[in-house]
Coordinates of C-alpha atoms and ligand atoms in Angstrom, one line a residue:
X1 CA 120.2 100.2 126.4
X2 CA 119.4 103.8 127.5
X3 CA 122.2 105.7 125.8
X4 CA 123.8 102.8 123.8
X5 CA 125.6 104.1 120.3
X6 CA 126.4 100.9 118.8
X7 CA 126.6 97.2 119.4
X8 CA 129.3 95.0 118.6
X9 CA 128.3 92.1 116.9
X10 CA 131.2 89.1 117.0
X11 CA 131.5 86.1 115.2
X12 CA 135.1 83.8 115.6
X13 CA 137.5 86.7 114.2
X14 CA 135.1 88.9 113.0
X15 CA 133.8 91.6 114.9
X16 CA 131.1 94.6 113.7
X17 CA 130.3 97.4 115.3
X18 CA 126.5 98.2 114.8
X19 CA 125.5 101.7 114.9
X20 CA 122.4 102.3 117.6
X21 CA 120.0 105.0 116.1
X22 CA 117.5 106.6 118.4
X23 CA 114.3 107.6 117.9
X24 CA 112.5 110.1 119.7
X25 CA 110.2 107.7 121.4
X26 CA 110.1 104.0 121.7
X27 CA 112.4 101.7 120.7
X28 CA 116.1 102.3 119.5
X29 CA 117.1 100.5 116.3
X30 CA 120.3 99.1 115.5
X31 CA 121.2 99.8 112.0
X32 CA 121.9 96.5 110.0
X33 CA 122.8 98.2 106.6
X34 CA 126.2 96.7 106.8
X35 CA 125.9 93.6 107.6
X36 CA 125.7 91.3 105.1
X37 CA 128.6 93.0 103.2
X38 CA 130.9 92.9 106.3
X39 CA 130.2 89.5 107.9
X40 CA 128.0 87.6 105.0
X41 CA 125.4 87.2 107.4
X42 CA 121.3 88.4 106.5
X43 CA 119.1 89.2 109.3
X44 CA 116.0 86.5 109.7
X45 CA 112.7 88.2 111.0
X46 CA 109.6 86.7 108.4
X47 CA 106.5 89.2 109.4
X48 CA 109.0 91.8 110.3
X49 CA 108.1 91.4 114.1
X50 CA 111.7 92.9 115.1
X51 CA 112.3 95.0 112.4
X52 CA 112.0 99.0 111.8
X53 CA 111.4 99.3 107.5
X54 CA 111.9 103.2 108.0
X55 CA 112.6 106.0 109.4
X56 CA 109.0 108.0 110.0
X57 CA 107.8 111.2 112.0
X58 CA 104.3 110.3 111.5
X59 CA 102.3 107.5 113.6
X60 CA 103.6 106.4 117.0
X61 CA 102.3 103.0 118.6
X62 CA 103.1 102.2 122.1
X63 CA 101.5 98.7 122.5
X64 CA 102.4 97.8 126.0
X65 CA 100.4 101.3 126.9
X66 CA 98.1 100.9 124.2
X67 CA 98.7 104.5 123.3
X68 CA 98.8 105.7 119.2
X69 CA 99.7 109.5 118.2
X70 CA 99.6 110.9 115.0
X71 CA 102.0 113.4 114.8
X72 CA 102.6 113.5 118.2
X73 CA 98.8 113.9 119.1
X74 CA 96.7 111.2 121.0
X75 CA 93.9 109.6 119.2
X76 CA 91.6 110.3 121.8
X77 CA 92.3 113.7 121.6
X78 CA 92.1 114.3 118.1
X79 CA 88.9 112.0 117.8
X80 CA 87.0 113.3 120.1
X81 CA 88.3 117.3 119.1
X82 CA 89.0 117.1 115.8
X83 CA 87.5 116.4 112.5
X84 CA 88.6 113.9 109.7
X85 CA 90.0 116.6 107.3
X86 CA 92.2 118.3 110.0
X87 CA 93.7 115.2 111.0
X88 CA 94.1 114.4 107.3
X89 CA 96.2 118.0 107.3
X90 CA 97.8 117.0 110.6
X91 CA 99.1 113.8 108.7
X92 CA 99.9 115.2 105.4
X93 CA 102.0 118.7 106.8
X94 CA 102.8 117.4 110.2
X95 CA 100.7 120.5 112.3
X96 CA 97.3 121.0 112.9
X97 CA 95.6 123.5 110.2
X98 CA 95.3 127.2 110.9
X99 CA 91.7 128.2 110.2
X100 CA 93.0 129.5 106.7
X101 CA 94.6 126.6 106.4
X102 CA 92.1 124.3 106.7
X103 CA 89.7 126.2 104.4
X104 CA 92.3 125.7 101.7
X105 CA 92.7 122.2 102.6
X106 CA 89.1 121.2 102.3
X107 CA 88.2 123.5 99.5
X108 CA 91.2 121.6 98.3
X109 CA 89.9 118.1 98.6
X110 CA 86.0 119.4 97.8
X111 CA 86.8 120.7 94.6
X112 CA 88.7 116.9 93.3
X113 CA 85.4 114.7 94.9
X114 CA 84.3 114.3 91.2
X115 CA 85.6 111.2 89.2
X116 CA 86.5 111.8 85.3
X117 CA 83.4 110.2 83.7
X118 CA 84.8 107.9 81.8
X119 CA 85.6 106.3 84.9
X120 CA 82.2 105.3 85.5
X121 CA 82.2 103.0 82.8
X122 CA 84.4 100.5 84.3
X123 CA 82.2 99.8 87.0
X124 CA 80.1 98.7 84.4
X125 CA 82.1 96.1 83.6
X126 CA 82.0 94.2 87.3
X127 CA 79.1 91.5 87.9
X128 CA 76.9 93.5 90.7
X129 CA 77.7 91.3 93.0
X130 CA 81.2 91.7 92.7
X131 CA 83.2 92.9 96.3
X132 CA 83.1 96.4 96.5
X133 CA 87.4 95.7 97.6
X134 CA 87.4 94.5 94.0
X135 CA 85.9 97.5 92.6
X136 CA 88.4 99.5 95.0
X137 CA 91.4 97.8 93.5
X138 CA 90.1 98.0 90.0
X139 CA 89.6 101.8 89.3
X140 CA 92.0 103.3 92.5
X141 CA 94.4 101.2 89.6
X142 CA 92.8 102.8 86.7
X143 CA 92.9 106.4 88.0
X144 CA 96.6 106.0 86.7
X145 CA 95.1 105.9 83.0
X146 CA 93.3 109.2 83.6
X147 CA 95.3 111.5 85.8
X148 CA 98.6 111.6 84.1
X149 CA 99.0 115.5 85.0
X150 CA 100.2 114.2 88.9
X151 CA 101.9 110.9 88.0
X152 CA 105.6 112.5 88.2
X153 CA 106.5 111.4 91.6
X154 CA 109.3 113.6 92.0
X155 CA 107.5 116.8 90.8
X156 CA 106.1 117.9 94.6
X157 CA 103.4 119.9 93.0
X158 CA 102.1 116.4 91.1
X159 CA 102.5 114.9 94.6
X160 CA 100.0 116.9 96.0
X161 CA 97.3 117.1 93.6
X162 CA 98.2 113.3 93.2
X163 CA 97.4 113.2 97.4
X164 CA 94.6 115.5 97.1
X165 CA 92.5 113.7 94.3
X166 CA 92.9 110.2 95.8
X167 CA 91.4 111.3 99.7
X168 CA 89.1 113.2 97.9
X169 CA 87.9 110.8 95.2
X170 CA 88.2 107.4 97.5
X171 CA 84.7 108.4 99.1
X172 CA 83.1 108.5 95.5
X173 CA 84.7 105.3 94.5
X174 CA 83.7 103.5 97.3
X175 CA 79.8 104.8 97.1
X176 CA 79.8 104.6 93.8
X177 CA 80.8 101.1 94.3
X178 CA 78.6 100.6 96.7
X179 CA 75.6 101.9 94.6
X180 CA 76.4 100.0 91.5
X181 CA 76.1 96.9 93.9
X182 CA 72.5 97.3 94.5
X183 CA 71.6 98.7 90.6
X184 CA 70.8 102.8 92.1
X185 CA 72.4 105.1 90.0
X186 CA 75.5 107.1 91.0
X187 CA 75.0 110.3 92.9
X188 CA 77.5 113.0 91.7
X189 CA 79.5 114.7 94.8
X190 CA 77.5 118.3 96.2
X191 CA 80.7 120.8 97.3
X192 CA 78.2 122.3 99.9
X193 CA 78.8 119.3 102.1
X194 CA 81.5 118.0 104.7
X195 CA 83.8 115.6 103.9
X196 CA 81.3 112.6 105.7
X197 CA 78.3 114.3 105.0
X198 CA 79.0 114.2 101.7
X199 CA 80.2 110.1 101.6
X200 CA 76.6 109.5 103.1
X201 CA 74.9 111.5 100.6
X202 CA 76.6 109.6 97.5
X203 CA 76.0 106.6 99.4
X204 CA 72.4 106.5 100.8
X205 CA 70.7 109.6 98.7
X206 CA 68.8 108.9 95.8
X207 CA 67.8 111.4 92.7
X208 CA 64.4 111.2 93.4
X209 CA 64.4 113.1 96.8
X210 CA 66.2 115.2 99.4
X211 CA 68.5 113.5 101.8
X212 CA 69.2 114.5 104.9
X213 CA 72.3 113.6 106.6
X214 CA 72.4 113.0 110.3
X215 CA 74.9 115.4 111.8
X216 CA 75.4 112.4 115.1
X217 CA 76.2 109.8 111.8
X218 CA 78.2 112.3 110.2
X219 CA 80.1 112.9 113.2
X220 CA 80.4 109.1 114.1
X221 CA 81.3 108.7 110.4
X222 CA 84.1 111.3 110.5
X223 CA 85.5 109.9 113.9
X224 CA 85.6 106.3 112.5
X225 CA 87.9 107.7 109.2
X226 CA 89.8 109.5 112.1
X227 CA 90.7 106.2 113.9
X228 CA 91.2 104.6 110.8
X229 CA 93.1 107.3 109.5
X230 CA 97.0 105.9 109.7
X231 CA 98.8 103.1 112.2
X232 CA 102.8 103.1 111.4
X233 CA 104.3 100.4 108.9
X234 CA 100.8 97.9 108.7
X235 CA 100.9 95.3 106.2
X236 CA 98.6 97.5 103.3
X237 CA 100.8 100.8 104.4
X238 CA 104.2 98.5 104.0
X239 CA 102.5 97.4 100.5
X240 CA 101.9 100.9 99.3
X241 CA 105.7 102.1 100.1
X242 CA 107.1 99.2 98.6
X243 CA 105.2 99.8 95.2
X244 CA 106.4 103.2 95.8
X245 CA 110.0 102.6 96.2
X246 CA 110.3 101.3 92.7
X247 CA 109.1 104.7 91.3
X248 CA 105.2 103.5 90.5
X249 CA 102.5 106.4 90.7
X250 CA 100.6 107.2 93.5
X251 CA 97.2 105.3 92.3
X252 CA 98.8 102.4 91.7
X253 CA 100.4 102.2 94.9
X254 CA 97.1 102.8 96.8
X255 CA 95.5 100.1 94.5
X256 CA 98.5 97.7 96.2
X257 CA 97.4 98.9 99.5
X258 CA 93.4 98.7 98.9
X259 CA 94.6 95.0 97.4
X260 CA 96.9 94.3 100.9
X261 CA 93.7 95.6 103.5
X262 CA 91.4 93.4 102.1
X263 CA 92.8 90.2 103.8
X264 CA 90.7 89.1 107.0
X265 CA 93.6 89.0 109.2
X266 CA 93.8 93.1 108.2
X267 CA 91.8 95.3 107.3
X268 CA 89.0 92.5 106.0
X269 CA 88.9 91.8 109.9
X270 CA 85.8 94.2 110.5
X271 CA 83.5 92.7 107.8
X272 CA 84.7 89.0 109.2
X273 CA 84.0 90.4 112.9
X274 CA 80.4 91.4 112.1
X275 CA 79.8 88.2 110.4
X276 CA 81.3 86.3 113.0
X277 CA 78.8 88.2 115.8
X278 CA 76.3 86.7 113.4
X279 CA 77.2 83.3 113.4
X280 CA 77.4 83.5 117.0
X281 CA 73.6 84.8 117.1
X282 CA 73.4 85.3 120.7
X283 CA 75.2 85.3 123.9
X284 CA 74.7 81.4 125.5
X285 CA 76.5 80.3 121.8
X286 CA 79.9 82.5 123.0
X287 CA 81.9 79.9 124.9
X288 CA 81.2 77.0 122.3
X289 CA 83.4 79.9 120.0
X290 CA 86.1 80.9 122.8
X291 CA 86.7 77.2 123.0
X292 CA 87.1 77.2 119.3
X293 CA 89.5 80.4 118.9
X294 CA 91.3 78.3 121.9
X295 CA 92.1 75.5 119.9
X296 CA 95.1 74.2 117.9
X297 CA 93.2 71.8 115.4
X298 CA 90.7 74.9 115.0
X299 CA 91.7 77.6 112.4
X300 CA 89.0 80.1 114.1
X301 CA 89.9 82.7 115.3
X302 CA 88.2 85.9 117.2
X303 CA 87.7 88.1 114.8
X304 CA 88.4 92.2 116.2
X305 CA 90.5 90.3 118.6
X306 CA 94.5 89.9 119.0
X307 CA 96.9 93.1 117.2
X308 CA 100.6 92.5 116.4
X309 CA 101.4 96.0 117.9
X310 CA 98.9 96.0 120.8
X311 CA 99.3 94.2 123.5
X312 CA 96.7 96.0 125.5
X313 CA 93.5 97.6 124.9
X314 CA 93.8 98.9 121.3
X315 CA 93.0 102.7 122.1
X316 CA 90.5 102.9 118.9
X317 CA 88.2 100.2 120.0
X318 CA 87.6 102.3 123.3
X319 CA 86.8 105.9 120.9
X320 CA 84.5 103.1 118.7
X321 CA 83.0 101.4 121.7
X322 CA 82.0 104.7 123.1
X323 CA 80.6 105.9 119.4
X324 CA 78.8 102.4 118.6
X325 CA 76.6 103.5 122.5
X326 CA 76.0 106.9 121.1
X327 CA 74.9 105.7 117.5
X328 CA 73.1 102.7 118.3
X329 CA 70.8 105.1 120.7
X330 CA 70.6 107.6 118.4
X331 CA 69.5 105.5 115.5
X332 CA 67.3 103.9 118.6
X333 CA 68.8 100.6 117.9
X334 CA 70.8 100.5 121.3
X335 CA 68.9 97.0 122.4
X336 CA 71.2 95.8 119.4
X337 CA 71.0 92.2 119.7
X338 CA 75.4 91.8 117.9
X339 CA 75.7 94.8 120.2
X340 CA 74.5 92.4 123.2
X341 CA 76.9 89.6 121.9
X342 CA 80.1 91.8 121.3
X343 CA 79.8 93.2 125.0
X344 CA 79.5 90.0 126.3
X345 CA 82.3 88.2 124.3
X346 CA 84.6 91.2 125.1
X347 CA 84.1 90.5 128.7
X348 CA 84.5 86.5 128.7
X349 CA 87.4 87.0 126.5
X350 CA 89.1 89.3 128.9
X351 CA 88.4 87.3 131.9
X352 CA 89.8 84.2 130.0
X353 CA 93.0 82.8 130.7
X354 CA 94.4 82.2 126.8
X355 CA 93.6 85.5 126.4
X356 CA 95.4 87.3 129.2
X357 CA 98.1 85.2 128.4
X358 CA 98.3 86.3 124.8
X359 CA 97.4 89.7 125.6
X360 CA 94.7 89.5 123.4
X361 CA 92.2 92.5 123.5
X362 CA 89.9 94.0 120.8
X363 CA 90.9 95.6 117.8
X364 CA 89.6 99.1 115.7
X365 CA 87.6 96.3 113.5
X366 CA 85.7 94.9 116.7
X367 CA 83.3 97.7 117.4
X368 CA 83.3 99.5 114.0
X369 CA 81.1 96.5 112.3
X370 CA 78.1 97.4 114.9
X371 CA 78.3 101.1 113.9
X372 CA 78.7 100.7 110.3
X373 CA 75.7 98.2 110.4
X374 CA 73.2 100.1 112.5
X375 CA 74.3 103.2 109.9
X376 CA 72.7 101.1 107.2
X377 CA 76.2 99.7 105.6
X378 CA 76.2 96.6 104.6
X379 CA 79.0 94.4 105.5
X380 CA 81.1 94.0 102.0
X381 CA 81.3 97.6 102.5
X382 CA 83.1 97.8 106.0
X383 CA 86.3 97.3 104.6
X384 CA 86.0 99.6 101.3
X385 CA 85.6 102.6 104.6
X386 CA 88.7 101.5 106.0
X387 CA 90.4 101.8 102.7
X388 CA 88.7 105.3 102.4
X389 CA 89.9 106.7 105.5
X390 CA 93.3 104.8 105.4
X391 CA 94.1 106.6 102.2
X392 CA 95.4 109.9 103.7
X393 CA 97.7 107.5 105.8
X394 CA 99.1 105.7 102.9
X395 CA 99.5 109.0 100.8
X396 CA 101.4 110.2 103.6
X397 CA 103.2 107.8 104.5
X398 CA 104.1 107.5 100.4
X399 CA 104.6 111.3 100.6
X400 CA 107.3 110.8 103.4
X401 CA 109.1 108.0 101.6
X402 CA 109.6 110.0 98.0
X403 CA 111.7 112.6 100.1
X404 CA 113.4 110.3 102.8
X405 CA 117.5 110.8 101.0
X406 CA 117.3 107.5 102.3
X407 CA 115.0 106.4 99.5
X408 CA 115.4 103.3 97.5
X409 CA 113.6 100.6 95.9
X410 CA 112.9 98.0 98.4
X411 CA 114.3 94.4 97.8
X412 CA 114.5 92.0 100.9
X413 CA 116.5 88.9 101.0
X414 CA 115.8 85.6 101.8
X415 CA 116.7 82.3 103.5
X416 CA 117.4 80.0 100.7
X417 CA 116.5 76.2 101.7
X418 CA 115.4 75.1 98.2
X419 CA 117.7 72.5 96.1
X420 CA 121.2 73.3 95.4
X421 CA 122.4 73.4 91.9
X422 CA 121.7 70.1 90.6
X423 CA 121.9 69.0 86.2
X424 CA 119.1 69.2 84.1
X425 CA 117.4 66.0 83.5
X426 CA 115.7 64.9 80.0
X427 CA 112.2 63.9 79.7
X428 CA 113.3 60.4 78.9
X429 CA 115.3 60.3 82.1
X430 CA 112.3 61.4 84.5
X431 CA 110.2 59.3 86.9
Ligands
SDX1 C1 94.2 95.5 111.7 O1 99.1 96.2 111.9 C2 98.1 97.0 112.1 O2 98.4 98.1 112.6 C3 96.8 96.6 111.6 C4 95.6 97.5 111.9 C5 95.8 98.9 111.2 O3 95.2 99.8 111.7 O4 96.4 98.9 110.1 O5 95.6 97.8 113.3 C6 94.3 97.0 111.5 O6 94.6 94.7 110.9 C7 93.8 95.0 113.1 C8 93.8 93.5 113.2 C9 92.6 92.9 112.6 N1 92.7 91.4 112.5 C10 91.9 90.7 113.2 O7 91.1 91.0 114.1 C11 92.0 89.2 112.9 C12 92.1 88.3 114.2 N2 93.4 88.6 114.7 C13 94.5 87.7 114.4 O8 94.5 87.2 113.1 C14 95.9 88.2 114.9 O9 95.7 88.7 116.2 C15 96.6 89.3 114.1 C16 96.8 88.9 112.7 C17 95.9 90.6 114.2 C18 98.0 89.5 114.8 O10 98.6 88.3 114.6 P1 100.2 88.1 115.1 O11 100.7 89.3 115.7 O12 100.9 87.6 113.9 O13 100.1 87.1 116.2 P2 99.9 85.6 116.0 O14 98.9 85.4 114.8 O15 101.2 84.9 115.9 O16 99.1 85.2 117.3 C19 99.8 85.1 118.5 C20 99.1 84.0 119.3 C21 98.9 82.7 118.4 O17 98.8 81.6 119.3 P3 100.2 80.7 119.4 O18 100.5 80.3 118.0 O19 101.2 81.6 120.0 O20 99.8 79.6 120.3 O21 97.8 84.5 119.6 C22 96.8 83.7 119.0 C23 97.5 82.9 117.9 O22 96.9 81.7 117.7 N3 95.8 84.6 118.4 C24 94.5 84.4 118.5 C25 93.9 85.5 117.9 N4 94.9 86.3 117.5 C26 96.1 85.7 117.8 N5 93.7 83.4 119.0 C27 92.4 83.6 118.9 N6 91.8 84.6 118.3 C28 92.5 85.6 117.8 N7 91.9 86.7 117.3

C-alpha cells in the first residue's frame, strides 16, 4: 500500500478506479465518494470501525503504539509541560501560544466564565437529584436562547466568541450543577484565578469563607482536562459535527455531544468504573468479576477497560496513573483502599489470557475515577469534567468542519432489510 494512488474496484463489467488519499500519518484512505453513483453499491461498516468521516489536522491516534498527539505534540509531553489553556490554544489555532498569545487567550476565556443570570433559573427547575449530565445537556442547549450575538456560524468572529464562551462557561455550568445538587448556593467565577483553580473554587468554595485551592489539585485538575481535552472522530465528537453539518449553532451542537458522552460505554465509563471498583470492595472479590467480564451470557463488562482505537496501553491512563500516586499522597489518602483494587485488577487483567487476546488495556476513565474521588468529587460528576474539558475538542473539531470546502450536512445510508412494498390492509382485514 505504501505509495498506492487508487484502487480498482471490479464487479462483472464494471470496473472503478478508487482514488487513494494519503494522510500525513497513519492510514491511507480510499475515497468512496463515487461509489454508489457509479456501481449502485453503499459501503457497509455499522460503528464506523473502517471508515475515515473527515479529513482533520487536529488529533492523531496510533493504537497499535498507543501513541495520541494533538497537533502533532505527544500527550505526554504536553501533560506533563503544558497547561490546560495552552493546549486548548494549541487545539483551537493549531501552534502552541506565544506568551502574548496566551495572555490574550486566557484573558479571553476569563473574561466569558460568567453565565447570563437568567440562566440560573433553569437549574431551578431540575429535581436536586437530577444527573448533573442532565443539567449539562439542558442549559449547554439553552445558551442558544441567550447568546444570539455568536450563533451565525459562518461569521468567523461569532465562531470565536461562540468557542470562547462555551470553554469558558462549561466549568461554571458544571459547578453550578454540581452545587445546586447538594442545595449550596452558586459561587460566581473570580478572574484572578487559573482556569482549574477557578472550577475548584465555584465548585468546593462556599460564601461564608476563604478557599484555598491546592496548587498539586489544581495542577492534577488541569492535567486531567489536558488528557481529556480531544481524541479524533469519538462517538460525542462525531455527534457534535453531525449537528453541525446541518448548520445548527454551536451550543446546540455541544449539547448533542454532552448528550452522546454521557453513555457508559463513553464518556459515562469513568463514573461506571469508580462504581464498579466499589462493587468489587476489595481485591480477593477480582476474579469472581474477570470471570464475569469473560463471559458470553454476562453483560458485564470491565469498566476503564477495552478502547476501539487502542489496542495497547491507552497513553492517558499512564499520565493519570502517575497523577492518581501523586494526589492520593498528597491528599494523604495513598493507602486508597479502590486505589488498592484498581492496581491489582490492572495487573490480573493484563496477565489474563482473554484480555491479551483482545488487547484489552485500561482506558483515560480507569484511573481518573480514583483522582476525581480523593479530590472530593462525587461520582455523578466524573462525567460532567469530561464534558468540560472535552469542549475545546468539540469546538475545534466543529471549528475545523465549518471551513473544511468539503463541508456538507451529513446523511449516511443504510442497508435496507425491512418489508418490501406491500398494500395497505383495513382494520377489518387485520389479525
Ligand atoms: C472512551 O472513542 C474514543 O476515543 C473514546 C474515548 C475518548 O477519549 O473520546 O477514548 C473515551 O469512551 C473510552 C472508553 C470508555 N468505555 C469503557 O471503558 C467501557 C468498557 N469498554 C467497552 O465497552 C469497549 O471496550 C468499548 C466500547 C470501549 C470499545 O468497544 P469496541 O471497540 O466496539 O469493541 P467490542 O465492544 O466489539 O469488544 C471487542 C471484544 C468483545 O468480545 P467479542 O464479542 O469479540 O467476543 O472485546 C470484548 C467484547 O466483549 N470487550 C470487553 C471489554 N471491552 C471489550 N470484555 C470485557 N470488558 C471490557 N471492558
Amino acid at each position: 500500500m505504501a505509495d498506492k494512488t487508487s484502487v480498482v474496484f471490479e464487479d462483472g463489467d464494471k470496473r472503478l478506479t478508487l482514488p487513494v488519499k494519503k494522510g500525513s500519518i497513519g492510514p491511507d484512505v480510499i475515497d468512496v465518494r463515487k461509489l454508489y453513483n457509479e456501481t449502485g453499491y453503499f459501503t457497509f461498516d455499522p460503528g464506523f470501525t473502517s471508515t475515515a468521516s473527515c479529513e482533520s489536522e487536529i488529533t492523531y491516534i496510533d493504537g497499535d503504539k498507543g501513541e495520541l498527539l494533538y497537533r502533532g505534540y505527544s500527550i505526554d509531553d504536553l501533560a506533563i509541560n503544558a497547561d490546560f489553556m495552552e493546549v486548548s490554544y494549541l487545539l483551537l489555532n493549531g501552534e502552541l501560544p506565544t506568551v502574548g498569545e496566551k495572555e490574550k487567550f486566557v484573558s479571553n476565556i476569563t473574561y466569558h466564565t460568567m453565565l447570563h443570570e437568567q440562566l440560573a433559573f433553569f437549574f431551578r427547575g431540575f429535581r436536586r437529584d437530577a444527573h448533573p449530565m442532565a443539567v449539562m445537556c439542558g442549559v449547554v442547549g439553552a445558551m442558544s436562547a441567550f447568546y444570539h450575538d455568536s450563533t451565525d456560524i459562518m461569521d468567523p468572529r461569532q465562531r470565536v466568541i461562540a468557542s470562547h464562551r462555551l470553554i469558558a462557561k462549561m466549568p461554571t455550568i458544571a459547578a453550578m450543577a454540581y452545587k445546586y445538587s447538594i442545595g449550596q448556593p452558586f459561587m460566581y467565577p473570580r478572574n484572578d484565578l487559573s482556569y482549574s483553580e477557578n472550577f475548584l473554587y465555584m465548585t468546593f468554595g462556599v460564601p461564608c469563607e476563604q478557599y484555598q485551592v491546592s496548587p498539586t489539585v489544581a495542577r492534577a485538575l488541569d492535567r486531567i482536562f489536558t488528557l481529556h481535552a480531544d481524541h479524533e472522530q469519538n462517538a460525542s465528537t462525531s455527534t457534535v459535527r453531525l449537528a453541525g453539518s446541518s448548520g445548527a449553532n454551536p451550543f446546540a451542537c455541544v449539547a448533542a455531544g454532552v448528550a452522546c458522552l454521557w453513555g457508559p460505554a463513553h464518556g459515562g465509563a469513568n463514573e461506571a468504573a469508580l462504581n464498579m471498583l466499589q462493587e468489587i470492595g476489595r481485591p480477593e472479590r477480582i476474579p469472581e468479576y474477570i470471570e464475569r467480564a469473560k463471559s458470553k451470557d454476562d453483560p458485564f463488562r470491565l469498566m476503564g477497560f477495552g478502547h476501539r482505537v487502542y489496542k495497547n496501553y491507552d497513553p492517558r491512563a499512564k499520565v493519570m496513573q502517575e497523577t492518581a500516586s501523586s494526589v492520593l499522597s498528597e491528599l494523604g489518602v495513598d493507602n486508597d483502599p479502590l486505589f488498592q483494587v484498581a492496581r491489582e485488577l490492572e495487573r490480573i487483567a493484563l496477565s489474563d489470557e482473554y484480555f491479551i487476546e483482545k488487547k484489552l488495556y485500561p482506558n483515560v476513565d480507569f484511573y481518573s475515577g480514583i483522582i476525581l474521588k480523593a479530590i472530593g468529587f462525587p461520582t455523578t460528576m466524573f462525567t460532567a469534567l469530561f464534558a468540560l474539558a472535552r469542549t475545546v475538542g468539540w469546538v475545534a473539531q466543529w471549528n475545523e468542519m465549518i471551513t473544511d470546502p468539503a463541508y456538507k450536512i451529513g446523511r449516511p445510508r443504510q442497508l435496507y432489510t425491512g418489508q418490501p412494498r406491500r398494500p395497505f390492509v383495513a382494520m377489518d382485514q387485520r389479525g
